[in-house]
Amino acid sequence: MTNSSNLWIGNLNRDDSGQFAPKGQEKKPMRSMRLSDEDWEALGVKASQQGKSRTELIEEFISGKADQQSAVMKAIEAFIEWQREDYGRNGAQKGKDFNMSSRSWDYFNKFYKLIEEEPHELGLGDD
C-alpha cells in the first residue's frame, strides 16, 4: 500500500495546512462513500499526480470530463511512443536521441499542455 500522507506537498491548490483550498463560492454538502484502503490510496495517488483532490477526480469522472481528456491524452501518448520508436530511420536522425524540445514539436507541446492543464478550453467534457 502506498503512503500518500506527503503527496500534497507542492500542490498549488492547497492551503498551508495541506487542505485543498475551496474553489469559488459554491457550497458543497459533506458526502461519504465506502472504498477499500487500496482503492482510497490509489485514488489519492492519482489525484496527487494531477494536483487535484479525490473529490475533483470523482466530479470529473461523473461529468464525463475525465473520460474525454483521458482518451485524448492516451491517443497523444500513443502517437509520441510511435514517433519515438520510428525515430532514427531517417538518415539525418542517425546517432541522435529522440527529443520533443525541437522547434518542430513546439505547437504539439503547446497543444499537449493545453489538453493536460486546461481541457475546458478545447471543450473536453462540455455537453
mmCIF file of C-alpha atoms in Angstrom:
data_model
loop_
_atom_site.group_PDB
_atom_site.id
_atom_site.type_symbol
_atom_site.label_atom_id
_atom_site.label_comp_id
_atom_site.label_asym_id
_atom_site.label_seq_id
_atom_site.Cartn_x
_atom_site.Cartn_y
_atom_site.Cartn_z
ATOM 1 C CA MET A 1 0.000 0.000 0.000
ATOM 2 C CA THR A 2 1.252 3.469 -0.874
ATOM 3 C CA ASN A 3 1.701 6.043 1.851
ATOM 4 C CA SER A 4 0.144 9.205 0.472
ATOM 5 C CA SER A 5 0.498 11.331 3.597
ATOM 6 C CA ASN A 6 3.081 13.622 1.980
ATOM 7 C CA LEU A 7 1.733 13.592 -1.572
ATOM 8 C CA TRP A 8 0.096 17.005 -1.165
ATOM 9 C CA ILE A 9 3.412 18.819 -0.880
ATOM 10 C CA GLY A 10 3.859 21.051 -3.904
ATOM 11 C CA ASN A 11 0.221 21.080 -4.992
ATOM 12 C CA LEU A 12 -0.626 24.736 -5.510
ATOM 13 C CA ASN A 13 -4.317 24.420 -4.777
ATOM 14 C CA ARG A 14 -3.827 23.523 -1.099
ATOM 15 C CA ASP A 15 -3.642 25.877 1.856
ATOM 16 C CA ASP A 16 -0.813 25.967 4.422
ATOM 17 C CA SER A 17 -2.367 23.152 6.460
ATOM 18 C CA GLY A 18 -2.467 20.841 3.425
ATOM 19 C CA GLN A 19 -6.221 21.109 2.916
ATOM 20 C CA PHE A 20 -7.489 21.789 -0.576
ATOM 21 C CA ALA A 21 -8.442 25.416 -0.946
ATOM 22 C CA PRO A 22 -12.097 25.947 -1.870
ATOM 23 C CA LYS A 23 -12.807 26.845 -5.467
ATOM 24 C CA GLY A 24 -15.287 29.643 -5.885
ATOM 25 C CA GLN A 25 -18.195 30.330 -3.587
ATOM 26 C CA GLU A 26 -20.106 27.098 -4.252
ATOM 27 C CA LYS A 27 -21.100 25.339 -1.030
ATOM 28 C CA LYS A 28 -20.959 21.575 -1.186
ATOM 29 C CA PRO A 29 -22.528 19.358 1.465
ATOM 30 C CA MET A 30 -20.401 16.622 3.012
ATOM 31 C CA ARG A 31 -20.931 13.169 1.467
ATOM 32 C CA SER A 32 -19.427 9.824 2.292
ATOM 33 C CA MET A 33 -18.627 6.642 0.411
ATOM 34 C CA ARG A 34 -17.081 3.287 1.198
ATOM 35 C CA LEU A 35 -13.844 2.299 -0.522
ATOM 36 C CA SER A 36 -11.216 -0.297 0.282
ATOM 37 C CA ASP A 37 -7.972 1.058 1.713
ATOM 38 C CA GLU A 38 -6.222 0.065 -1.515
ATOM 39 C CA ASP A 39 -8.706 1.961 -3.707
ATOM 40 C CA TRP A 40 -8.636 5.014 -1.395
ATOM 41 C CA GLU A 41 -4.837 5.137 -1.609
ATOM 42 C CA ALA A 42 -4.885 4.646 -5.397
ATOM 43 C CA LEU A 43 -7.389 7.482 -5.751
ATOM 44 C CA GLY A 44 -5.146 9.679 -3.597
ATOM 45 C CA VAL A 45 -2.067 8.891 -5.672
ATOM 46 C CA LYS A 46 -3.868 9.593 -8.953
ATOM 47 C CA ALA A 47 -5.277 12.844 -7.548
ATOM 48 C CA SER A 48 -1.871 13.930 -6.273
ATOM 49 C CA GLN A 49 -0.233 13.222 -9.624
ATOM 50 C CA GLN A 50 -2.739 15.582 -11.241
ATOM 51 C CA GLY A 51 -2.569 18.187 -8.462
ATOM 52 C CA LYS A 52 -6.215 17.629 -7.604
ATOM 53 C CA SER A 53 -8.285 16.353 -4.732
ATOM 54 C CA ARG A 54 -10.020 12.993 -4.692
ATOM 55 C CA THR A 55 -13.312 14.901 -4.886
ATOM 56 C CA GLU A 56 -12.230 16.744 -8.041
ATOM 57 C CA LEU A 57 -11.322 13.462 -9.737
ATOM 58 C CA ILE A 58 -14.679 11.943 -8.858
ATOM 59 C CA GLU A 59 -16.526 15.060 -10.080
ATOM 60 C CA GLU A 60 -14.609 14.983 -13.378
ATOM 61 C CA PHE A 61 -15.399 11.311 -13.819
ATOM 62 C CA ILE A 62 -19.116 11.858 -13.190
ATOM 63 C CA SER A 63 -19.314 14.846 -15.531
ATOM 64 C CA GLY A 64 -17.535 12.929 -18.298
ATOM 65 C CA LYS A 65 -14.640 15.375 -18.479
ATOM 66 C CA ALA A 66 -12.122 12.829 -17.249
ATOM 67 C CA ASP A 67 -13.138 10.273 -19.876
ATOM 68 C CA GLN A 68 -12.741 12.652 -22.802
ATOM 69 C CA GLN A 69 -9.499 14.143 -21.557
ATOM 70 C CA SER A 70 -8.132 10.680 -20.794
ATOM 71 C CA ALA A 71 -8.977 9.400 -24.268
ATOM 72 C CA VAL A 72 -7.237 12.344 -25.939
ATOM 73 C CA MET A 73 -4.194 12.027 -23.665
ATOM 74 C CA LYS A 74 -3.900 8.289 -24.387
ATOM 75 C CA ALA A 75 -4.042 8.949 -28.123
ATOM 76 C CA ILE A 76 -1.360 11.643 -27.875
ATOM 77 C CA GLU A 77 0.878 9.451 -25.727
ATOM 78 C CA ALA A 78 0.477 6.591 -28.228
ATOM 79 C CA PHE A 79 1.476 8.996 -31.023
ATOM 80 C CA ILE A 80 4.569 10.115 -29.078
ATOM 81 C CA GLU A 81 5.589 6.498 -28.465
ATOM 82 C CA TRP A 82 5.073 5.700 -32.158
ATOM 83 C CA GLN A 83 7.324 8.648 -33.075
ATOM 84 C CA ARG A 84 9.919 7.553 -30.510
ATOM 85 C CA GLU A 85 10.020 4.010 -31.925
ATOM 86 C CA ASP A 86 10.230 5.299 -35.500
ATOM 87 C CA TYR A 87 12.967 7.810 -34.689
ATOM 88 C CA GLY A 88 16.372 7.138 -36.205
ATOM 89 C CA ARG A 89 15.213 5.643 -39.503
ATOM 90 C CA ASN A 90 15.824 8.916 -41.299
ATOM 91 C CA GLY A 91 19.466 9.482 -42.234
ATOM 92 C CA ALA A 92 19.503 12.908 -40.557
ATOM 93 C CA GLN A 93 18.430 11.275 -37.284
ATOM 94 C CA LYS A 94 21.189 8.659 -37.132
ATOM 95 C CA GLY A 95 23.052 8.729 -33.829
ATOM 96 C CA LYS A 96 20.691 11.269 -32.258
ATOM 97 C CA ASP A 97 18.289 10.759 -29.387
ATOM 98 C CA PHE A 98 14.548 11.343 -29.717
ATOM 99 C CA ASN A 99 13.773 14.827 -28.382
ATOM 100 C CA MET A 100 10.465 16.671 -28.214
ATOM 101 C CA SER A 101 12.059 20.027 -27.411
ATOM 102 C CA SER A 102 12.961 20.846 -31.008
ATOM 103 C CA ARG A 103 11.138 23.653 -32.814
ATOM 104 C CA SER A 104 9.199 21.182 -34.923
ATOM 105 C CA TRP A 105 7.473 19.960 -31.725
ATOM 106 C CA ASP A 106 6.642 23.451 -30.354
ATOM 107 C CA TYR A 107 2.969 23.578 -31.364
ATOM 108 C CA PHE A 108 2.435 19.947 -30.482
ATOM 109 C CA ASN A 109 3.831 20.611 -26.976
ATOM 110 C CA LYS A 110 1.542 23.649 -26.585
ATOM 111 C CA PHE A 111 -1.454 21.526 -27.604
ATOM 112 C CA TYR A 112 -0.423 18.738 -25.216
ATOM 113 C CA LYS A 113 -0.091 21.208 -22.332
ATOM 114 C CA LEU A 114 -3.482 22.742 -23.130
ATOM 115 C CA ILE A 115 -5.194 19.343 -23.040
ATOM 116 C CA GLU A 116 -3.401 18.404 -19.845
ATOM 117 C CA GLU A 117 -3.931 21.659 -17.924
ATOM 118 C CA GLU A 118 -6.984 23.344 -19.447
ATOM 119 C CA PRO A 119 -9.136 20.775 -21.272
ATOM 120 C CA HIS A 120 -12.206 23.017 -20.890
ATOM 121 C CA GLU A 121 -10.572 25.456 -23.355
ATOM 122 C CA LEU A 122 -10.967 22.749 -26.006
ATOM 123 C CA GLY A 123 -14.496 21.810 -24.952
ATOM 124 C CA LEU A 124 -13.458 18.477 -23.457
ATOM 125 C CA GLY A 125 -16.188 17.313 -21.127
ATOM 126 C CA ASP A 126 -18.618 20.068 -22.042
ATOM 127 C CA ASP A 127 -22.028 18.745 -23.018
#
